Tab-separated table of C-alpha atoms in Angstrom:
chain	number	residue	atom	x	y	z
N	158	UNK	CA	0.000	0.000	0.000
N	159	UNK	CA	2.858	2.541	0.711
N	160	UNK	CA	4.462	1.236	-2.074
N	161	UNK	CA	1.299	2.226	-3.850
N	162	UNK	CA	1.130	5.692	-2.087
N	163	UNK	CA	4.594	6.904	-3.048
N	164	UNK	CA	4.124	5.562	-7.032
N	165	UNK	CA	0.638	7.716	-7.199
N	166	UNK	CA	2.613	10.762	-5.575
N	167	UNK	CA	5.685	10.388	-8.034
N	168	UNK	CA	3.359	10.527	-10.919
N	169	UNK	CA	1.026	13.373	-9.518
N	170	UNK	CA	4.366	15.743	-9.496
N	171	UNK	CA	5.804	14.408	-13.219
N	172	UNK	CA	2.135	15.441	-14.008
N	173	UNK	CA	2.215	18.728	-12.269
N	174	UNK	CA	5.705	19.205	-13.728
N	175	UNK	CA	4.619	18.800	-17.070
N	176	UNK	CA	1.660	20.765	-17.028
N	177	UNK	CA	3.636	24.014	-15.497
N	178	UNK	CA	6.156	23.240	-18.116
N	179	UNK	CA	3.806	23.788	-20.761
N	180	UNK	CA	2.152	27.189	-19.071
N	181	UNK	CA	2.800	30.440	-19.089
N	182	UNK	CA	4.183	31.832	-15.897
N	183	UNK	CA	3.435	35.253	-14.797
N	184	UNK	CA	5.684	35.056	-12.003
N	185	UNK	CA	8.883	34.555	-14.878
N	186	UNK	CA	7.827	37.176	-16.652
N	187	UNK	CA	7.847	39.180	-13.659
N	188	UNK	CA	10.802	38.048	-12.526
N	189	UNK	CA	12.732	38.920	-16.346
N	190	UNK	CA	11.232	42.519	-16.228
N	191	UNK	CA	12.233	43.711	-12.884
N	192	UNK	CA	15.980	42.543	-13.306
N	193	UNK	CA	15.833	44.414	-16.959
N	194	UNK	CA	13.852	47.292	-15.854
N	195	UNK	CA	15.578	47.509	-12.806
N	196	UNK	CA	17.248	51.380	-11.637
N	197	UNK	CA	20.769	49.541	-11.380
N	198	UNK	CA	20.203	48.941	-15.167
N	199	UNK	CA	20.066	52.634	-15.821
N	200	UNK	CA	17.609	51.913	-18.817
N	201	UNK	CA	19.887	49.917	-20.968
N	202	UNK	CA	20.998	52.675	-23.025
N	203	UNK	CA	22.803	51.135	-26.623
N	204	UNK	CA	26.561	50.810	-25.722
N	205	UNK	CA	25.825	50.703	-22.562
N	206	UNK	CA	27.367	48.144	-20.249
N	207	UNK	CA	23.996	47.621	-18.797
N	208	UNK	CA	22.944	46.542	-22.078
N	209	UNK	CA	25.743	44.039	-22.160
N	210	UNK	CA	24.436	42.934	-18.757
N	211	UNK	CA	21.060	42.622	-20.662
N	212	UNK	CA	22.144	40.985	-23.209
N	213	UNK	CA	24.536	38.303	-21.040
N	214	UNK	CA	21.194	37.686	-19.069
N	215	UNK	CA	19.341	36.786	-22.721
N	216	UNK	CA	22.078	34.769	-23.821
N	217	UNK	CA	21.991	32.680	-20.317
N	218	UNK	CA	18.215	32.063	-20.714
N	219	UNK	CA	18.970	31.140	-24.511
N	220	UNK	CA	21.535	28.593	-22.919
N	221	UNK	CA	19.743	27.386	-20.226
N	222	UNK	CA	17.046	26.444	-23.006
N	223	UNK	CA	19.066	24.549	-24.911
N	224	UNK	CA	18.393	27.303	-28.511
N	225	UNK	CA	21.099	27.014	-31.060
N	226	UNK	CA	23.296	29.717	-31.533
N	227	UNK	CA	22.660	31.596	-34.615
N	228	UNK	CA	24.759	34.843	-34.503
N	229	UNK	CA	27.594	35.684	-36.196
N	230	UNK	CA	30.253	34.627	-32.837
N	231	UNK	CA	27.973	32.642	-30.603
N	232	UNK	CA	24.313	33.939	-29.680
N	233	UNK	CA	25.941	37.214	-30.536
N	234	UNK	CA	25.434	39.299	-34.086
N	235	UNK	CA	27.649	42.492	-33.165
N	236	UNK	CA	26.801	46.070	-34.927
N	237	UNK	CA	27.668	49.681	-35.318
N	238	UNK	CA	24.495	51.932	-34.121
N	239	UNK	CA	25.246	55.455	-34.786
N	240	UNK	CA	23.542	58.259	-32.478
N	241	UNK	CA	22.409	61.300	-34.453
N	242	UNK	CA	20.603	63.812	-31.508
N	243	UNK	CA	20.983	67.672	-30.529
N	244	UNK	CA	21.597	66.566	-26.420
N	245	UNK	CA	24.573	64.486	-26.967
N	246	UNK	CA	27.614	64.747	-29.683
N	247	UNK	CA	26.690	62.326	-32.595
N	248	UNK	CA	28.593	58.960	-32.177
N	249	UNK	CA	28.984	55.271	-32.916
N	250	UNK	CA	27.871	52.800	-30.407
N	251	UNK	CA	28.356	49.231	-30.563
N	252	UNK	CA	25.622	46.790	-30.264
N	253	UNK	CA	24.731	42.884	-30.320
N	254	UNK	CA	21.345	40.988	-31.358
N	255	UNK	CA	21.139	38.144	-29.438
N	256	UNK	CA	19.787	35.042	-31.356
N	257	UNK	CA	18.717	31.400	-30.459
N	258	UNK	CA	17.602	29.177	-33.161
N	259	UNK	CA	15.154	26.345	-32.298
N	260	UNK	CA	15.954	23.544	-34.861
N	261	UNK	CA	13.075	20.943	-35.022
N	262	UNK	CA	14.854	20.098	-38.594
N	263	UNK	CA	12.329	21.617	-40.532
N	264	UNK	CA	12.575	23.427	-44.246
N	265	UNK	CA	11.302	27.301	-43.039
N	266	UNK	CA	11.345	29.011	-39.735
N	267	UNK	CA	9.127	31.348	-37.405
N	268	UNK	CA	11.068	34.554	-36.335
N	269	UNK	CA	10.052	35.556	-32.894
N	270	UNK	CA	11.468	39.018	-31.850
N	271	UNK	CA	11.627	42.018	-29.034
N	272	UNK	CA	13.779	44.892	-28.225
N	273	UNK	CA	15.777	44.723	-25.784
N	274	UNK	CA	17.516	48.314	-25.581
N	275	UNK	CA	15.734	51.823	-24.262
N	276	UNK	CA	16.541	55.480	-23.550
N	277	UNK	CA	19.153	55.393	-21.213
N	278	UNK	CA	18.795	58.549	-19.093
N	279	UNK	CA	17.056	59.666	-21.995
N	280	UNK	CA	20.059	62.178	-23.305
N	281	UNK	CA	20.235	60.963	-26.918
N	282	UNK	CA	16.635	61.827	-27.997
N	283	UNK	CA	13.162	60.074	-27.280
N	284	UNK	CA	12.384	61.294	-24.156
N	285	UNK	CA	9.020	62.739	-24.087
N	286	UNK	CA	9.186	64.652	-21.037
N	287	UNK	CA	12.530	67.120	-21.144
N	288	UNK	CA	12.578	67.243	-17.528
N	289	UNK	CA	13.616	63.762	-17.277
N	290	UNK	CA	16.519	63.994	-18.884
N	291	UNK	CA	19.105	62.841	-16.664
N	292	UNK	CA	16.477	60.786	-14.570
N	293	UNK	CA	17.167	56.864	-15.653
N	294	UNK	CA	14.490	56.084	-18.326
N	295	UNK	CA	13.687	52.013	-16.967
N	296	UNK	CA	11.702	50.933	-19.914
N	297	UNK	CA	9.493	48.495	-17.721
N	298	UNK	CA	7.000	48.237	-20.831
N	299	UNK	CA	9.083	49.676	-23.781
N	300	UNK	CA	10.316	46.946	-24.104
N	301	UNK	CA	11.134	44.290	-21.066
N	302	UNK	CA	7.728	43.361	-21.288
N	303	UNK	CA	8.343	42.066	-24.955
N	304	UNK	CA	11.923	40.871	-23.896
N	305	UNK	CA	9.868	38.664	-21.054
N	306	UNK	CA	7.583	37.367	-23.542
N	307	UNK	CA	10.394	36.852	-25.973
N	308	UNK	CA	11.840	34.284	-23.093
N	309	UNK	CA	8.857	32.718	-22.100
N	310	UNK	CA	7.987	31.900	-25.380
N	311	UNK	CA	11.421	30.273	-25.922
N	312	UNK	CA	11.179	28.193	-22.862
N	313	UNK	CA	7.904	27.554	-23.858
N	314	UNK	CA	8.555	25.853	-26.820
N	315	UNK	CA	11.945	24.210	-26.221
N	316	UNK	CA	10.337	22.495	-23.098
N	317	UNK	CA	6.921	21.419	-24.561
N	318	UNK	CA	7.962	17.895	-25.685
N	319	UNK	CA	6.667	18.525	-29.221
N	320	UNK	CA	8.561	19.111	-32.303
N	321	UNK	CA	6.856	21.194	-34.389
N	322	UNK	CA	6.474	21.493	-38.253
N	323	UNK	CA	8.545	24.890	-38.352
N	324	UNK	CA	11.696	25.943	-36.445
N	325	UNK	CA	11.845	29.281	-34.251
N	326	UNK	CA	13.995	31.799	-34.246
N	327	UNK	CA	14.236	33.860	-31.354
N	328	UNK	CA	16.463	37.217	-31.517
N	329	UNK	CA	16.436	39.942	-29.274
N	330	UNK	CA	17.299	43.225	-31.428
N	331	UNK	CA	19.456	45.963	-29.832
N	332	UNK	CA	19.235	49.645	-30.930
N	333	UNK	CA	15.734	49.613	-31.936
N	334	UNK	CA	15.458	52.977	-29.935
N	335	UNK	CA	18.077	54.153	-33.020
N	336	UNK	CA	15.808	53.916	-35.432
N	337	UNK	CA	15.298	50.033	-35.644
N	338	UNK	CA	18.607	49.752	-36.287
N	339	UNK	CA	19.110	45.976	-35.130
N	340	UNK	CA	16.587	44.425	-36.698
N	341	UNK	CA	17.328	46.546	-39.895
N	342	UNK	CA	20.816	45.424	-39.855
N	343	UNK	CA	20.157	41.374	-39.151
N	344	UNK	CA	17.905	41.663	-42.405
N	345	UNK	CA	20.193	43.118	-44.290
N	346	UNK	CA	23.203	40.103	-42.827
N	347	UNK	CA	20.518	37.648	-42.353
N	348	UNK	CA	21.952	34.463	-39.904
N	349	UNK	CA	19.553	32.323	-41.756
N	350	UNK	CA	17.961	32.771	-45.184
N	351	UNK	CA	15.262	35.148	-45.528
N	352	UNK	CA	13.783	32.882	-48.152
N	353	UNK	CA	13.593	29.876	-44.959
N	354	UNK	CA	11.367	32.513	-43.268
N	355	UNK	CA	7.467	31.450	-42.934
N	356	UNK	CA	6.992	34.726	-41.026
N	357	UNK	CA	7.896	37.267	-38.119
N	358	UNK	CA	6.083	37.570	-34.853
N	359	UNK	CA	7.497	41.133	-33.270
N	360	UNK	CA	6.565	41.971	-29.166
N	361	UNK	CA	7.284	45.661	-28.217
N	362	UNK	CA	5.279	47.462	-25.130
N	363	UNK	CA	2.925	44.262	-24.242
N	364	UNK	CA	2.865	44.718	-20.690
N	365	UNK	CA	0.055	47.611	-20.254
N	366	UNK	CA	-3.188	46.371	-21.611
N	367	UNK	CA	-5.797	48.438	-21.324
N	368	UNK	CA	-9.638	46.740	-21.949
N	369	UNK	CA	-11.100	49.763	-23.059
N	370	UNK	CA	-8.376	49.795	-26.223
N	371	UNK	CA	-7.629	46.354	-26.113
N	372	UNK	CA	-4.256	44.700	-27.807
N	373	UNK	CA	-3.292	45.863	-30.753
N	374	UNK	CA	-2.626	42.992	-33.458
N	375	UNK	CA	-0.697	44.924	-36.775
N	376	UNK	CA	0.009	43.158	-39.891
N	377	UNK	CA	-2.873	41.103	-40.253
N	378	UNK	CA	-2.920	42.067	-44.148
N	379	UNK	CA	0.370	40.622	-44.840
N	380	UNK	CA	-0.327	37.530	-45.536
N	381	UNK	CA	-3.471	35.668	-46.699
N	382	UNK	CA	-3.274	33.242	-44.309
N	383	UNK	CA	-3.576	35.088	-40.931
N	384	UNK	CA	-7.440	35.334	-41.496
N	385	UNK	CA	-7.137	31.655	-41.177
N	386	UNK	CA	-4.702	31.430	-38.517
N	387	UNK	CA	-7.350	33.618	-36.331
N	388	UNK	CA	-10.249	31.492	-37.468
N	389	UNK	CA	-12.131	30.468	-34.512
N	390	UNK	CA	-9.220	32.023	-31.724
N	391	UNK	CA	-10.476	33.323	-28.808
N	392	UNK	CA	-8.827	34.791	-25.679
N	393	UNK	CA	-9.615	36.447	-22.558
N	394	UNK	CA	-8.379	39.724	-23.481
N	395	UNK	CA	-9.925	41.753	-26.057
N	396	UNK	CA	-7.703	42.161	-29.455
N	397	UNK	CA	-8.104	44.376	-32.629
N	398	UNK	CA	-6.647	43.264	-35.879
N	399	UNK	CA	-4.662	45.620	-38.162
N	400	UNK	CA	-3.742	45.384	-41.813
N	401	UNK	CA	-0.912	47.306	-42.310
N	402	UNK	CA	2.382	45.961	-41.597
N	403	UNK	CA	4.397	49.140	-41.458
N	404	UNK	CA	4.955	50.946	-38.163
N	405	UNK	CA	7.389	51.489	-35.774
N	406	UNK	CA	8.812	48.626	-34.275
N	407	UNK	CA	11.017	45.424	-35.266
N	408	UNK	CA	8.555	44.047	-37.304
N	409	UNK	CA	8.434	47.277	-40.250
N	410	UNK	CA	11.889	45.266	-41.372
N	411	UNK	CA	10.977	42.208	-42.108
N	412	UNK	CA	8.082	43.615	-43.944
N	413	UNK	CA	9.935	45.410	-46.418
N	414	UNK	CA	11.432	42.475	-46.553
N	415	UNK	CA	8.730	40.685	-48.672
N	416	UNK	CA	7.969	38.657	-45.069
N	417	UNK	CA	4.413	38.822	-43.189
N	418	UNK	CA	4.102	40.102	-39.816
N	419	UNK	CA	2.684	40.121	-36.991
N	420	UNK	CA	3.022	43.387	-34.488
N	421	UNK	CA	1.454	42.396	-30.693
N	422	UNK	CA	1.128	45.676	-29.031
N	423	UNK	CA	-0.860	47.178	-25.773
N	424	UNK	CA	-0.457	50.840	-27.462
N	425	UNK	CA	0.470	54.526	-25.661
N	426	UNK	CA	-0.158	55.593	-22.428
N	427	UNK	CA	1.484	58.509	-20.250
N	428	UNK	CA	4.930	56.489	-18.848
N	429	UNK	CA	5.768	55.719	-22.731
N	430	UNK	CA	8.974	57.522	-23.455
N	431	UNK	CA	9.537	58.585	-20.375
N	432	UNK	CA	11.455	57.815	-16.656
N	433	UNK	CA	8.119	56.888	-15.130
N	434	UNK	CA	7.704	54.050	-16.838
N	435	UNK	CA	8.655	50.873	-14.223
N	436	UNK	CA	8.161	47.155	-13.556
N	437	UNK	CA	4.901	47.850	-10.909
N	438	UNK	CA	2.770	49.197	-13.503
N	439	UNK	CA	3.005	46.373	-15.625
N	440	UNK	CA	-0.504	44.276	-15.901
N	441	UNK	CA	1.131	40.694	-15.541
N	442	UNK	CA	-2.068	38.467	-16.270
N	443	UNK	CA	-2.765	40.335	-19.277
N	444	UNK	CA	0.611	39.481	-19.853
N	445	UNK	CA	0.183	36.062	-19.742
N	446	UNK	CA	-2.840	35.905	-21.723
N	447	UNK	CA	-1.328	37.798	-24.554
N	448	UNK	CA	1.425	35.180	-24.736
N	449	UNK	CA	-1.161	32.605	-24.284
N	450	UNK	CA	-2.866	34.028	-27.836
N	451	UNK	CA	0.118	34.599	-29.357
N	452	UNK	CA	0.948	30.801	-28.846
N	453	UNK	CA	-2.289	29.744	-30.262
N	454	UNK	CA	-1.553	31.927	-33.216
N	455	UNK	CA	1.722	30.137	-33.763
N	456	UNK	CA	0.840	27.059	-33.069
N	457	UNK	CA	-2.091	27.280	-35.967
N	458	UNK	CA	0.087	29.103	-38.723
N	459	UNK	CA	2.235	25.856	-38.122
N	460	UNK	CA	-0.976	24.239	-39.375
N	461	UNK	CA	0.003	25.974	-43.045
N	462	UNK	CA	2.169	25.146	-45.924
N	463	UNK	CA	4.779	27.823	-46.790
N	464	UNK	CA	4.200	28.225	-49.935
N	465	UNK	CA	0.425	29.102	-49.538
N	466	UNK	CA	1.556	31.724	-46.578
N	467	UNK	CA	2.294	34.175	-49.393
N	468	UNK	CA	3.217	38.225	-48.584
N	469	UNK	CA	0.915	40.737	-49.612
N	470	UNK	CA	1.233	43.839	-49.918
């Protein structure tokens, strides 16, 4: 009977485990987003050692999941990210994207991608509030909460137990604050063949939902299969789809690219672009469910052929 006892327990937690394994958990993202958004960060201006701090701390989630290294020296694809701004002398600044390939040995891949760079003490431009400048610019929303959903997602679907029909690529763009600057230059030095790409899935400011606007889904025109990839999706948050893949985040560089996209965003509010915008305003279940659509989403454009997921423009 205790023999018994024990084997029923042992199973109950490999149950348990598996099941967590395969959720997502709002208490990771909210870990990720108050080490990035942190004041010791000092809002992970681009070239900033805090940055490289960011960055090592992607990288060592990227490891710990087990994601192929697809830069150009590791995880890393290094970059020159000049500042052009009236506050501060022009000047280079070098950068990394960080990028972890999920190979399920499959012809095409899904790009998944955030920012992980912001303002800095807001000096070099962006700020919208002048009287911050100087005051350290944490980027709690804009854009750890995209960075957290970035790495949830990747330990979602390297733990899951389920090879899927597509690979992943997961990159983490630096100098998007530039003038998308990372993301422009890993399209233009591509780690993996754009022509292997089935499409892009961008995250940038995800973290402050607001139910009267709801979530903001852009690029829903750029390809005539996302009508079908929505078909029948529901979620407990409220979401708007957009046509247009243009706009200004990640994702506008992969669509001029010839790729479709797909822009998750919660949209404005008074902390964007400036140094009030921190970890404990972040709406954490809303969070979650986002990442919990944006997984259905995935997980039925994997349901597609690539050929018949055709760009439009």
């Amino acid at each position: 009977m205790k023999r018994h006892f024990f084997l029923f327990t042992a199973l109950l937690f490999l149950l348990s485990f598996k099941l967590s394994a395969q959720e997502i958990d709002s208490k990771r993202l909210k870990k990720h987003i108050y080490f990035l958004a942190d004041d010791k960060m000092k809002g992970r201006a681009t070239g900033s050692k805090e940055l490289a701090k960011s960055a090592k701390y992607i990288e060592k989630e990227f490891k710990k999941y087990k994601l192929r290294p697809l830069g150009t020296k590791g995880y890393r694809q290094a970059f020159e990210a000049k500042v052009r701004r009236v506050i501060v002398p022009d000047s280079i600044r070098q950068a990394e994207n960080i990028i972890g390939f999920l190979d399920n040995d499959a012809p095409y891949t899904i790009v998944v991608g955030a920012h992980y760079d912001h303002l800095g003490h807001g000096d070099f431009g962006g700020t919208r509030d002048t009287s911050h400048i100087g005051h350290i610019h944490n980027g709690a929303d804009d854009n750890a909460s995209g960075v957290a959903g970035l790495l949830e997602l990747a330990r979602y679907y390297s733990t899951n137990k389920v090879k899927e029909k597509f690979n992943i690529l997961f990159i983490a763009f630096s100098a998007e604050e530039l003038g998308l600057v990372g993301s422009r230059y890993w399209t233009e030095n591509p780690t993996l063949p754009l022509e292997k790409i089935h499409w892009m899935l961008n995250m940038d400011m995800i973290g402050r939902y607001n139910p009267d606007n709801g979530l903001a889904v852009i690029g829903y025109g750029t390809s005539a299969k996302f009508p079908a990839i929505f078909d029948g999706v529901t979620s407990s948050i409220k979401f708007n789809k957009s046509k247009d893949g243009n706009g200004g985040s990640d994702q506008t560089s992969f669509y001029k690219k010839n790729i479709p996209v797909l822009f998750f965003h919660t949209g404005g509010h008074d902390d964007y672009h400036k140094a009030t915008d921190d970890a404990d305003k972040i709406d954490y279940e809303a969070l979650k469910a986002i990442l919990e659509l944006e997984i259905k989403v995935i997980d039925n454009s994997m349901l597609q052929d690539k050929m018949d997921f055709i760009w439009t423009n």
